[in-house]
PDB file of C-alpha atoms and ligand atoms in Angstrom:
ATOM      1  CA  MET A  35       0.000   0.000   0.000  1.00 76.00           C
ATOM      2  CA  THR A  36       1.284   3.475  -0.853  1.00 90.00           C
ATOM      3  CA  PHE A  37       1.811   5.713   2.142  1.00 94.00           C
ATOM      4  CA  VAL A  38      -0.241   8.907   1.968  1.00 95.00           C
ATOM      5  CA  PRO A  39       1.187  11.706   4.148  1.00 97.00           C
ATOM      6  CA  PHE A  40      -1.196  13.442   6.533  1.00 98.00           C
ATOM      7  CA  VAL A  41      -1.373  16.008   9.302  1.00 98.00           C
ATOM      8  CA  ARG A  42      -3.265  14.900  12.417  1.00 98.00           C
ATOM      9  CA  THR A  43      -5.617  17.669  13.584  1.00 98.00           C
ATOM     10  CA  VAL A  44      -8.020  17.652  16.539  1.00 98.00           C
ATOM     11  CA  LEU A  45     -10.883  17.033  14.094  1.00 98.00           C
ATOM     12  CA  GLY A  46      -9.134  14.275  12.139  1.00 98.00           C
ATOM     13  CA  ASP A  47      -6.368  13.627   9.647  1.00 98.00           C
ATOM     14  CA  ILE A  48      -6.030  15.976   6.672  1.00 98.00           C
ATOM     15  CA  ALA A  49      -3.767  16.237   3.633  1.00 98.00           C
ATOM     16  CA  PRO A  50      -0.701  18.399   4.398  1.00 98.00           C
ATOM     17  CA  ALA A  51      -1.639  20.691   1.508  1.00 98.00           C
ATOM     18  CA  ALA A  52      -4.971  21.401   3.230  1.00 98.00           C
ATOM     19  CA  LEU A  53      -3.252  22.971   6.255  1.00 98.00           C
ATOM     20  CA  GLY A  54      -2.761  26.378   4.628  1.00 98.00           C
ATOM     21  CA  VAL A  55      -1.440  29.448   6.442  1.00 98.00           C
ATOM     22  CA  THR A  56      -0.096  28.025   9.703  1.00 99.00           C
ATOM     23  CA  TYR A  57       1.238  29.362  12.987  1.00 98.00           C
ATOM     24  CA  ALA A  58       3.749  26.711  13.986  1.00 98.00           C
ATOM     25  CA  HIS A  59       3.952  27.300  17.763  1.00 98.00           C
ATOM     26  CA  GLU A  60       0.850  28.498  19.589  1.00 98.00           C
ATOM     27  CA  HIS A  61      -1.052  28.125  22.834  1.00 97.00           C
ATOM     28  CA  LEU A  62      -4.728  28.478  22.053  1.00 98.00           C
ATOM     29  CA  VAL A  63      -5.773  26.638  25.218  1.00 98.00           C
ATOM     30  CA  ILE A  64      -4.150  26.430  28.649  1.00 97.00           C
ATOM     31  CA  ASP A  65      -6.739  25.170  31.121  1.00 97.00           C
ATOM     32  CA  GLY A  66      -5.173  25.131  34.570  1.00 95.00           C
ATOM     33  CA  GLY A  67      -2.328  22.886  35.630  1.00 95.00           C
ATOM     34  CA  ARG A  68       1.084  23.845  36.971  1.00 96.00           C
ATOM     35  CA  PRO A  69       1.779  26.610  34.391  1.00 96.00           C
ATOM     36  CA  VAL A  70      -1.327  28.510  35.502  1.00 97.00           C
ATOM     37  CA  ALA A  71      -0.541  27.870  39.176  1.00 95.00           C
ATOM     38  CA  ILE A  72       2.846  29.522  38.578  1.00 96.00           C
ATOM     39  CA  GLU A  73       1.476  32.365  36.427  1.00 97.00           C
ATOM     40  CA  PRO A  74      -2.295  33.093  36.298  1.00 97.00           C
ATOM     41  CA  ASP A  75      -1.784  35.117  33.068  1.00 97.00           C
ATOM     42  CA  PHE A  76      -1.252  31.750  31.297  1.00 97.00           C
ATOM     43  CA  GLN A  77      -4.881  30.702  31.835  1.00 98.00           C
ATOM     44  CA  LEU A  78      -6.529  30.482  28.391  1.00 98.00           C
ATOM     45  CA  ASN A  79      -9.852  28.658  28.734  1.00 98.00           C
ATOM     46  CA  ASP A  80     -12.595  31.187  27.948  1.00 98.00           C
ATOM     47  CA  VAL A  81     -14.251  29.689  24.886  1.00 98.00           C
ATOM     48  CA  GLU A  82     -15.930  32.945  23.798  1.00 98.00           C
ATOM     49  CA  ARG A  83     -12.779  35.066  24.023  1.00 98.00           C
ATOM     50  CA  LEU A  84     -10.617  32.397  22.382  1.00 98.00           C
ATOM     51  CA  THR A  85     -13.147  31.998  19.567  1.00 98.00           C
ATOM     52  CA  ALA A  86     -13.086  35.769  18.983  1.00 98.00           C
ATOM     53  CA  GLU A  87      -9.268  35.823  18.998  1.00 98.00           C
ATOM     54  CA  LEU A  88      -8.996  32.940  16.537  1.00 98.00           C
ATOM     55  CA  ARG A  89     -11.725  34.404  14.287  1.00 98.00           C
ATOM     56  CA  ALA A  90      -9.864  37.713  14.086  1.00 98.00           C
ATOM     57  CA  ALA A  91      -6.692  35.858  13.086  1.00 98.00           C
ATOM     58  CA  ALA A  92      -8.670  33.791  10.545  1.00 98.00           C
ATOM     59  CA  THR A  93     -10.016  37.016   9.043  1.00 98.00           C
ATOM     60  CA  ALA A  94      -6.389  38.098   8.624  1.00 98.00           C
ATOM     61  CA  GLY A  95      -5.683  34.812   6.799  1.00 98.00           C
ATOM     62  CA  LEU A  96      -4.843  32.217   9.461  1.00 98.00           C
ATOM     63  CA  GLU A  97      -5.926  28.709   8.466  1.00 98.00           C
ATOM     64  CA  ALA A  98      -4.120  26.472  10.968  1.00 99.00           C
ATOM     65  CA  ALA A  99      -2.211  26.535  14.251  1.00 98.00           C
ATOM     66  CA  ILE A 100      -0.159  23.975  16.125  1.00 98.00           C
ATOM     67  CA  ASP A 101      -1.006  24.062  19.850  1.00 98.00           C
ATOM     68  CA  MET A 102       2.192  23.211  21.680  1.00 98.00           C
ATOM     69  CA  MET A 103       0.967  22.389  25.196  1.00 98.00           C
ATOM     70  CA  PRO A 104       2.109  18.852  26.044  1.00 98.00           C
ATOM     71  CA  ALA A 105       0.851  16.425  28.709  1.00 97.00           C
ATOM     72  CA  ASP A 106      -0.099  17.509  32.239  1.00 97.00           C
ATOM     73  CA  CYS A 107       0.350  21.197  31.451  1.00 96.00           C
ATOM     74  CA  GLY A 108      -3.260  22.345  31.084  1.00 97.00           C
ATOM     75  CA  ARG A 109      -4.303  20.560  27.915  1.00 97.00           C
ATOM     76  CA  ASN A 110      -8.012  20.513  27.165  1.00 98.00           C
ATOM     77  CA  PRO A 111      -8.442  18.668  23.867  1.00 98.00           C
ATOM     78  CA  GLU A 112     -12.238  19.021  23.857  1.00 98.00           C
ATOM     79  CA  LEU A 113     -11.898  22.807  24.077  1.00 98.00           C
ATOM     80  CA  LEU A 114      -9.368  22.822  21.213  1.00 98.00           C
ATOM     81  CA  ALA A 115     -11.780  20.766  19.107  1.00 98.00           C
ATOM     82  CA  GLU A 116     -14.629  23.136  19.968  1.00 98.00           C
ATOM     83  CA  LEU A 117     -12.521  26.136  18.880  1.00 98.00           C
ATOM     84  CA  SER A 118     -11.635  24.394  15.621  1.00 98.00           C
ATOM     85  CA  ARG A 119     -15.287  23.557  14.918  1.00 98.00           C
ATOM     86  CA  ARG A 120     -16.388  27.135  15.643  1.00 98.00           C
ATOM     87  CA  THR A 121     -13.678  28.905  13.620  1.00 98.00           C
ATOM     88  CA  ARG A 122     -12.849  26.284  10.952  1.00 98.00           C
ATOM     89  CA  VAL A 123      -9.167  26.860  11.738  1.00 98.00           C
ATOM     90  CA  HIS A 124      -7.244  23.561  11.687  1.00 98.00           C
ATOM     91  CA  LEU A 125      -5.723  22.906  15.105  1.00 98.00           C
ATOM     92  CA  VAL A 126      -3.133  20.299  16.008  1.00 98.00           C
ATOM     93  CA  ALA A 127      -2.762  19.114  19.622  1.00 98.00           C
ATOM     94  CA  ALA A 128       0.468  17.937  21.236  1.00 98.00           C
ATOM     95  CA  THR A 129       1.628  15.201  23.544  1.00 98.00           C
ATOM     96  CA  GLY A 130       5.063  14.957  25.169  1.00 98.00           C
ATOM     97  CA  LEU A 131       6.377  16.817  28.217  1.00 98.00           C
ATOM     98  CA  HIS A 132       7.303  20.428  28.792  1.00 97.00           C
ATOM     99  CA  HIS A 133      10.368  22.028  30.387  1.00 96.00           C
ATOM    100  CA  GLU A 134      10.875  20.797  33.942  1.00 95.00           C
ATOM    101  CA  LYS A 135       9.806  24.138  35.423  1.00 95.00           C
ATOM    102  CA  PHE A 136       6.301  23.249  34.187  1.00 95.00           C
ATOM    103  CA  THR A 137       6.299  19.653  35.444  1.00 94.00           C
ATOM    104  CA  GLY A 138       8.015  20.236  38.780  1.00 93.00           C
ATOM    105  CA  PRO A 139      10.354  18.304  41.059  1.00 93.00           C
ATOM    106  CA  VAL A 140       8.051  15.382  42.034  1.00 93.00           C
ATOM    107  CA  HIS A 141       6.385  14.638  38.714  1.00 96.00           C
ATOM    108  CA  TRP A 142       5.259  11.107  37.766  1.00 96.00           C
ATOM    109  CA  SER A 143       7.399  11.302  34.620  1.00 96.00           C
ATOM    110  CA  LEU A 144      10.527  11.236  36.801  1.00 96.00           C
ATOM    111  CA  ARG A 145       9.599   7.724  38.006  1.00 96.00           C
ATOM    112  CA  ALA A 146       8.503   6.391  34.601  1.00 97.00           C
ATOM    113  CA  THR A 147      10.784   4.325  32.395  1.00 97.00           C
ATOM    114  CA  GLU A 148      11.615   5.413  28.868  1.00 98.00           C
ATOM    115  CA  ASP A 149       9.327   2.662  27.501  1.00 98.00           C
ATOM    116  CA  GLU A 150       6.470   3.731  29.772  1.00 98.00           C
ATOM    117  CA  LEU A 151       6.828   7.336  28.592  1.00 98.00           C
ATOM    118  CA  ALA A 152       6.866   6.184  24.962  1.00 98.00           C
ATOM    119  CA  ASP A 153       3.684   4.142  25.515  1.00 98.00           C
ATOM    120  CA  LEU A 154       1.903   7.143  27.073  1.00 98.00           C
ATOM    121  CA  PHE A 155       2.896   9.515  24.257  1.00 98.00           C
ATOM    122  CA  ALA A 156       2.081   6.908  21.593  1.00 98.00           C
ATOM    123  CA  ALA A 157      -1.391   6.323  23.073  1.00 98.00           C
ATOM    124  CA  ASP A 158      -2.142  10.071  22.769  1.00 98.00           C
ATOM    125  CA  VAL A 159      -1.080   9.915  19.107  1.00 98.00           C
ATOM    126  CA  GLU A 160      -2.620   6.583  18.092  1.00 98.00           C
ATOM    127  CA  THR A 161      -5.671   6.181  20.368  1.00 98.00           C
ATOM    128  CA  ALA A 162      -6.620   9.588  21.805  1.00 98.00           C
ATOM    129  CA  ILE A 163      -5.565  12.191  24.364  1.00 98.00           C
ATOM    130  CA  ASP A 164      -6.551  11.588  27.986  1.00 97.00           C
ATOM    131  CA  GLU A 165      -9.513  13.745  28.987  1.00 96.00           C
ATOM    132  CA  ARG A 166      -7.669  14.385  32.286  1.00 95.00           C
ATOM    133  CA  ASP A 167      -4.413  15.360  30.551  1.00 97.00           C
ATOM    134  CA  TYR A 168      -2.368  12.644  32.309  1.00 97.00           C
ATOM    135  CA  THR A 169      -2.779  14.497  35.612  1.00 95.00           C
ATOM    136  CA  GLY A 170      -3.352  11.271  37.519  1.00 91.00           C
ATOM    137  CA  PRO A 171      -3.368   7.499  37.266  1.00 92.00           C
ATOM    138  CA  ILE A 172      -6.955   7.309  35.963  1.00 95.00           C
ATOM    139  CA  VAL A 173      -7.016   7.759  32.210  1.00 96.00           C
ATOM    140  CA  ARG A 174     -10.193   8.340  30.235  1.00 97.00           C
ATOM    141  CA  ARG A 175      -9.501   8.881  26.560  1.00 98.00           C
ATOM    142  CA  THR A 176     -11.318  11.436  24.401  1.00 98.00           C
ATOM    143  CA  SER A 177     -11.695  10.890  20.663  1.00 97.00           C
ATOM    144  CA  ILE A 178      -9.077  13.557  19.899  1.00 98.00           C
ATOM    145  CA  ARG A 179      -5.585  12.489  18.853  1.00 98.00           C
ATOM    146  CA  ALA A 180      -2.272  14.297  19.188  1.00 98.00           C
ATOM    147  CA  GLY A 181      -0.461  15.309  15.990  1.00 98.00           C
ATOM    148  CA  VAL A 182       2.927  16.304  17.372  1.00 98.00           C
ATOM    149  CA  VAL A 183       5.240  15.410  20.272  1.00 98.00           C
ATOM    150  CA  LYS A 184       6.455  18.520  22.104  1.00 98.00           C
ATOM    151  CA  LEU A 185       9.628  18.293  24.164  1.00 98.00           C
ATOM    152  CA  GLY A 186      10.833  20.845  26.704  1.00 97.00           C
ATOM    153  CA  GLY A 187      14.616  21.087  26.564  1.00 97.00           C
ATOM    154  CA  SER A 188      16.842  22.651  29.212  1.00 98.00           C
ATOM    155  CA  LEU A 189      19.340  25.489  28.938  1.00 98.00           C
ATOM    156  CA  GLY A 190      22.281  24.506  26.727  1.00 98.00           C
ATOM    157  CA  GLY A 191      20.839  21.138  25.676  1.00 98.00           C
ATOM    158  CA  PRO A 192      18.964  18.134  27.067  1.00 98.00           C
ATOM    159  CA  SER A 193      19.584  17.610  30.809  1.00 98.00           C
ATOM    160  CA  GLU A 194      19.720  14.251  32.596  1.00 97.00           C
ATOM    161  CA  ARG A 195      16.005  14.722  33.273  1.00 97.00           C
ATOM    162  CA  ASP A 196      15.288  15.499  29.596  1.00 98.00           C
ATOM    163  CA  ARG A 197      17.239  12.688  27.957  1.00 98.00           C
ATOM    164  CA  PRO A 198      14.875   9.743  28.588  1.00 98.00           C
ATOM    165  CA  ILE A 199      11.932  11.922  27.534  1.00 98.00           C
ATOM    166  CA  PHE A 200      13.653  12.850  24.252  1.00 98.00           C
ATOM    167  CA  ARG A 201      14.589   9.208  23.604  1.00 98.00           C
ATOM    168  CA  ALA A 202      11.000   8.120  24.334  1.00 98.00           C
ATOM    169  CA  ALA A 203       9.743  10.701  21.821  1.00 98.00           C
ATOM    170  CA  ALA A 204      12.193   9.412  19.218  1.00 98.00           C
ATOM    171  CA  ALA A 205      10.825   5.900  19.773  1.00 98.00           C
ATOM    172  CA  VAL A 206       7.259   7.181  19.341  1.00 98.00           C
ATOM    173  CA  HIS A 207       8.278   8.913  16.122  1.00 98.00           C
ATOM    174  CA  LEU A 208       9.777   5.677  14.775  1.00 98.00           C
ATOM    175  CA  ARG A 209       6.617   3.783  15.814  1.00 98.00           C
ATOM    176  CA  THR A 210       4.001   6.263  14.521  1.00 98.00           C
ATOM    177  CA  GLY A 211       5.678   8.770  12.195  1.00 98.00           C
ATOM    178  CA  VAL A 212       4.560  11.679  14.413  1.00 98.00           C
ATOM    179  CA  PRO A 213       6.590  14.904  13.988  1.00 98.00           C
ATOM    180  CA  LEU A 214       8.706  16.176  16.903  1.00 98.00           C
ATOM    181  CA  HIS A 215       8.933  19.739  18.188  1.00 98.00           C
ATOM    182  CA  THR A 216      11.169  21.138  20.915  1.00 98.00           C
ATOM    183  CA  HIS A 217      11.257  24.073  23.305  1.00 98.00           C
ATOM    184  CA  CYS A 218      14.746  25.596  23.381  1.00 98.00           C
ATOM    185  CA  GLU A 219      15.199  27.255  26.765  1.00 98.00           C
ATOM    186  CA  ALA A 220      16.312  30.859  26.166  1.00 98.00           C
ATOM    187  CA  GLY A 221      16.751  29.749  22.547  1.00 98.00           C
ATOM    188  CA  THR A 222      19.735  27.541  23.407  1.00 98.00           C
ATOM    189  CA  GLY A 223      20.561  23.858  23.071  1.00 98.00           C
ATOM    190  CA  GLY A 224      19.030  23.333  19.636  1.00 98.00           C
ATOM    191  CA  LEU A 225      22.042  21.545  18.168  1.00 98.00           C
ATOM    192  CA  GLU A 226      22.378  19.215  21.172  1.00 98.00           C
ATOM    193  CA  GLN A 227      18.667  18.374  20.900  1.00 98.00           C
ATOM    194  CA  VAL A 228      18.944  17.552  17.194  1.00 98.00           C
ATOM    195  CA  ARG A 229      22.043  15.448  17.887  1.00 98.00           C
ATOM    196  CA  LEU A 230      20.239  13.414  20.542  1.00 98.00           C
ATOM    197  CA  LEU A 231      17.132  12.840  18.405  1.00 98.00           C
ATOM    198  CA  THR A 232      18.972  12.023  15.166  1.00 98.00           C
ATOM    199  CA  GLY A 233      21.250   9.737  17.191  1.00 98.00           C
ATOM    200  CA  ALA A 234      18.092   7.870  18.207  1.00 98.00           C
ATOM    201  CA  GLY A 235      17.112   7.410  14.554  1.00 98.00           C
ATOM    202  CA  VAL A 236      14.948  10.453  13.769  1.00 98.00           C
ATOM    203  CA  ALA A 237      15.547  12.159  10.407  1.00 98.00           C
ATOM    204  CA  PRO A 238      16.385  15.860  11.024  1.00 98.00           C
ATOM    205  CA  GLU A 239      13.576  17.123   8.796  1.00 98.00           C
ATOM    206  CA  ARG A 240      11.090  15.556  11.250  1.00 98.00           C
ATOM    207  CA  ILE A 241      12.308  17.901  14.003  1.00 98.00           C
ATOM    208  CA  SER A 242      11.450  21.555  14.559  1.00 98.00           C
ATOM    209  CA  LEU A 243      13.020  23.818  17.175  1.00 98.00           C
ATOM    210  CA  SER A 244      11.189  26.764  18.757  1.00 98.00           C
ATOM    211  CA  HIS A 245      12.281  29.990  20.475  1.00 98.00           C
ATOM    212  CA  VAL A 246      15.713  29.858  18.795  1.00 98.00           C
ATOM    213  CA  ASP A 247      15.312  33.451  17.596  1.00 98.00           C
ATOM    214  CA  LYS A 248      16.040  34.474  21.192  1.00 98.00           C
ATOM    215  CA  VAL A 249      19.676  33.869  20.185  1.00 98.00           C
ATOM    216  CA  VAL A 250      20.603  36.367  17.456  1.00 98.00           C
ATOM    217  CA  ASP A 251      23.746  34.607  16.282  1.00 98.00           C
ATOM    218  CA  ARG A 252      24.099  33.887  12.576  1.00 98.00           C
ATOM    219  CA  GLY A 253      26.551  31.041  13.121  1.00 98.00           C
ATOM    220  CA  TYR A 254      24.225  29.236  15.548  1.00 98.00           C
ATOM    221  CA  HIS A 255      21.356  29.456  13.083  1.00 98.00           C
ATOM    222  CA  ARG A 256      23.502  28.383  10.125  1.00 98.00           C
ATOM    223  CA  ALA A 257      24.567  25.316  12.110  1.00 98.00           C
ATOM    224  CA  ILE A 258      20.925  24.470  12.886  1.00 98.00           C
ATOM    225  CA  PHE A 259      19.984  24.828   9.199  1.00 98.00           C
ATOM    226  CA  GLU A 260      22.928  22.643   8.212  1.00 98.00           C
ATOM    227  CA  SER A 261      21.642  19.989  10.631  1.00 98.00           C
ATOM    228  CA  GLY A 262      18.513  19.721   8.464  1.00 98.00           C
ATOM    229  CA  ALA A 263      15.995  20.608  11.197  1.00 98.00           C
ATOM    230  CA  PHE A 264      13.272  23.232  10.931  1.00 99.00           C
ATOM    231  CA  VAL A 265      13.136  26.300  13.162  1.00 98.00           C
ATOM    232  CA  VAL A 266      10.129  28.213  14.432  1.00 98.00           C
ATOM    233  CA  TYR A 267      10.856  31.901  14.949  1.00 98.00           C
ATOM    234  CA  ASP A 268       8.277  32.978  17.528  1.00 98.00           C
ATOM    235  CA  GLN A 269       9.729  36.081  19.196  1.00 98.00           C
ATOM    236  CA  ALA A 270       8.620  38.693  16.610  1.00 98.00           C
ATOM    237  CA  PHE A 271       6.781  41.010  19.030  1.00 98.00           C
ATOM    238  CA  ARG A 272       9.093  40.724  22.033  1.00 98.00           C
ATOM    239  CA  TRP A 273      11.912  43.146  21.146  1.00 98.00           C
ATOM    240  CA  GLY A 274      10.526  46.369  22.601  1.00 96.00           C
ATOM    241  CA  ASP A 275      12.765  49.296  21.687  1.00 96.00           C
ATOM    242  CA  ALA A 276      15.692  47.049  20.719  1.00 96.00           C
ATOM    243  CA  ALA A 277      16.451  46.100  17.109  1.00 97.00           C
ATOM    244  CA  ASN A 278      14.140  43.271  16.056  1.00 98.00           C
ATOM    245  CA  GLY A 279      16.305  40.137  16.228  1.00 98.00           C
ATOM    246  CA  THR A 280      13.627  37.994  14.605  1.00 98.00           C
ATOM    247  CA  LEU A 281      13.632  40.226  11.512  1.00 98.00           C
ATOM    248  CA  GLN A 282      17.434  40.206  11.464  1.00 98.00           C
ATOM    249  CA  LEU A 283      17.517  36.394  11.553  1.00 98.00           C
ATOM    250  CA  LEU A 284      14.878  36.199   8.820  1.00 98.00           C
ATOM    251  CA  GLU A 285      16.982  38.480   6.620  1.00 98.00           C
ATOM    252  CA  TRP A 286      20.045  36.308   7.193  1.00 98.00           C
ATOM    253  CA  ALA A 287      18.092  33.106   6.508  1.00 98.00           C
ATOM    254  CA  ALA A 288      16.853  34.590   3.233  1.00 98.00           C
ATOM    255  CA  GLU A 289      20.379  35.695   2.224  1.00 98.00           C
ATOM    256  CA  ASP A 290      21.762  32.254   3.072  1.00 98.00           C
ATOM    257  CA  GLY A 291      19.006  30.416   1.200  1.00 98.00           C
ATOM    258  CA  HIS A 292      17.518  28.798   4.306  1.00 98.00           C
ATOM    259  CA  LEU A 293      13.920  30.023   4.213  1.00 98.00           C
ATOM    260  CA  GLY A 294      12.858  26.492   3.306  1.00 98.00           C
ATOM    261  CA  GLN A 295      13.478  25.547   6.963  1.00 99.00           C
ATOM    262  CA  VAL A 296      11.859  28.527   8.708  1.00 99.00           C
ATOM    263  CA  MET A 297       8.359  28.644  10.171  1.00 99.00           C
ATOM    264  CA  LEU A 298       6.700  31.379  12.197  1.00 98.00           C
ATOM    265  CA  GLY A 299       4.612  31.477  15.356  1.00 98.00           C
ATOM    266  CA  LEU A 300       3.687  33.863  18.155  1.00 98.00           C
ATOM    267  CA  ASP A 301       3.897  31.578  21.206  1.00 98.00           C
ATOM    268  CA  ALA A 302       1.244  33.919  22.605  1.00 97.00           C
ATOM    269  CA  ALA A 303       0.660  31.916  25.782  1.00 96.00           C
ATOM    270  CA  ARG A 304      -0.714  34.752  27.929  1.00 98.00           C
ATOM    271  CA  GLN A 305      -4.007  36.581  28.261  1.00 98.00           C
ATOM    272  CA  SER A 306      -1.984  39.802  28.099  1.00 98.00           C
ATOM    273  CA  TYR A 307      -0.851  38.892  24.550  1.00 98.00           C
ATOM    274  CA  LEU A 308      -4.386  38.333  23.201  1.00 98.00           C
ATOM    275  CA  ALA A 309      -6.670  41.124  21.985  1.00 98.00           C
ATOM    276  CA  ALA A 310      -9.811  39.324  23.172  1.00 98.00           C
ATOM    277  CA  TYR A 311      -8.455  39.538  26.731  1.00 98.00           C
ATOM    278  CA  GLY A 312      -7.517  43.207  26.259  1.00 98.00           C
ATOM    279  CA  GLY A 313      -3.889  42.314  25.530  1.00 98.00           C
ATOM    280  CA  TRP A 314      -1.266  43.018  22.839  1.00 98.00           C
ATOM    281  CA  PRO A 315      -0.283  42.238  20.057  1.00 98.00           C
ATOM    282  CA  GLY A 316      -3.162  39.832  19.365  1.00 98.00           C
ATOM    283  CA  LEU A 317      -3.015  36.578  17.441  1.00 98.00           C
ATOM    284  CA  ALA A 318      -3.459  38.260  14.035  1.00 98.00           C
ATOM    285  CA  PHE A 319      -0.179  40.214  14.452  1.00 98.00           C
ATOM    286  CA  LEU A 320       2.040  37.978  12.316  1.00 98.00           C
ATOM    287  CA  LEU A 321      -0.328  38.330   9.360  1.00 98.00           C
ATOM    288  CA  LEU A 322      -0.853  42.078   9.783  1.00 97.00           C
ATOM    289  CA  GLY A 323       1.786  44.353  11.320  1.00 96.00           C
ATOM    290  CA  PHE A 324       4.615  41.841  11.244  1.00 98.00           C
ATOM    291  CA  SER A 325       3.934  40.858   7.632  1.00 98.00           C
ATOM    292  CA  ASP A 326       4.267  44.566   6.757  1.00 98.00           C
ATOM    293  CA  GLN A 327       7.573  44.683   8.638  1.00 98.00           C
ATOM    294  CA  MET A 328       8.783  41.564   6.785  1.00 98.00           C
ATOM    295  CA  GLU A 329       7.722  43.070   3.457  1.00 98.00           C
ATOM    296  CA  ALA A 330       9.730  46.223   4.233  1.00 98.00           C
ATOM    297  CA  ARG A 331      12.802  44.041   4.878  1.00 97.00           C
ATOM    298  CA  GLY A 332      12.488  42.236   1.532  1.00 97.00           C
ATOM    299  CA  LEU A 333      10.589  39.163   2.721  1.00 98.00           C
ATOM    300  CA  ASP A 334       7.922  39.289   0.058  1.00 98.00           C
ATOM    301  CA  ALA A 335       4.654  37.381  -0.289  1.00 98.00           C
ATOM    302  CA  ALA A 336       6.410  34.398  -1.891  1.00 98.00           C
ATOM    303  CA  ALA A 337       8.928  34.193   0.971  1.00 98.00           C
ATOM    304  CA  ARG A 338       6.168  34.478   3.564  1.00 98.00           C
ATOM    305  CA  ARG A 339       4.139  31.813   1.814  1.00 98.00           C
ATOM    306  CA  ARG A 340       7.054  29.384   2.163  1.00 98.00           C
ATOM    307  CA  MET A 341       7.244  30.048   5.904  1.00 98.00           C
ATOM    308  CA  PHE A 342       3.512  30.124   6.603  1.00 98.00           C
ATOM    309  CA  VAL A 343       2.301  27.430   4.174  1.00 98.00           C
ATOM    310  CA  ASP A 344       4.879  25.240   2.431  1.00 98.00           C
ATOM    311  CA  ASN A 345       7.200  24.530   5.377  1.00 98.00           C
ATOM    312  CA  PRO A 346       4.507  23.643   7.961  1.00 98.00           C
ATOM    313  CA  ALA A 347       2.940  21.244   5.448  1.00 98.00           C
ATOM    314  CA  ARG A 348       6.241  19.331   5.430  1.00 98.00           C
ATOM    315  CA  ALA A 349       7.279  19.786   9.057  1.00 98.00           C
ATOM    316  CA  PHE A 350       3.990  18.633  10.591  1.00 98.00           C
ATOM    317  CA  ALA A 351       3.214  15.759   8.210  1.00 98.00           C
ATOM    318  CA  PHE A 352       3.529  12.266   9.619  1.00 98.00           C
ATOM    319  CA  ALA A 353       6.390  10.213   8.207  1.00 98.00           C
ATOM    320  CA  GLU A 354       6.026   6.775   6.719  1.00 97.00           C
ATOM    321  CA  VAL A 355       6.800   4.140   9.331  1.00 96.00           C
ATOM    322  CA  ALA A 356       9.212   1.357   8.476  1.00 85.00           C
ATOM    323  CA  ARG A 357       7.485  -2.015   8.970  1.00 77.00           C
TER     324      ARG A 357
HETATM  325 ZN1  LIG B 462       5.222  27.730  23.758  1.00 89.52          ZN
END
C-alpha cells in the first residue's frame, strides 16, 4: 500500500496541503495545571474570548495553528476541538512533556521508564488524548488524537532529566511517524537536541526547534539549518525598543538560502498577549503588522508563503513508518 502523508488535527487527519497558512507554535488553550498555578496570566480557557481571537486571526488569513501544550500542562483537547469547529481553523494538539519548570520536582514522569513514557505519548497519538491530561493514574480517553510530540529542553541542551523523555519521543516517532517539536530554553541547546534525536534514529527534517530566535547569532542558526531541522521563529513582538532580532535572523536566513526551513509562530501563551483579553499584540499580528515589517525588509509574499504554508505542510506531516 502506498503511504499517503497526513497532518493529524483535533478534528481528524487531513492532507498536508490542506493545512494552509499556519502558525507553527501556539497556545490556544491552557486550562489550569502547573503553568497557571505559577502564572495566572497563562490561563486560556474562555471559549468565547478564544473563539473571537482565533476568528480575528482567521479574518487576517490564518488557516491552521499547532497548539504546543504537552501532557499535564493544562491541555483541554475538547476545548481545542470546539474552537476548531467554531472557527474552521485547523488545530493540532500535542503530547510529550514540557520544560521541567512546568512539570516540577516530584512529577510522575521522573519515576517512569523510557518505555512507559513512549507508551503514554504513543497512546495520545494513536488512540486519543486523555480527557484528564495525564494528571493522575486514571485515564479516560477522548476521541481527539495528538499530531505532534512537544519536548521541553533545558538550557544549553537536554539535561539528565530530559534525555529519557527525548529518547521516548524518538521511539514514538519511529513507531508512529509523528513529527517532533522542541522548546529551546532561552533559545539555546538546539544543536544538542537535534544530535540526541537524530542519534536515536529520527531524520532531522522531522524535528522543529522553537524559540531559537532568542539567540541572534548567525553562526548558531547556520549550524541548525545545516543539521537539516526546521526552526520556528516565535519572538517577533518581544523586542521592545531594541532592534528586532527575529527580523534580522529572517533576513540572514533569506540571504543564506535557508527560508525552506523557517516557520513562524507567536507563542502567545498569555491573556496579556491576546486582543480578546484586552492584551497586545493579538493573534493576528504575524499576518498584519509583522507581515508589513517583513515586506519592508524584503521578505515578500512568496517568501512568507514558504514560511507560513509550504514549510509547515512538510514539518507537521507524519512520516512513513518502516514495517
Ligand atoms: Zn510555547
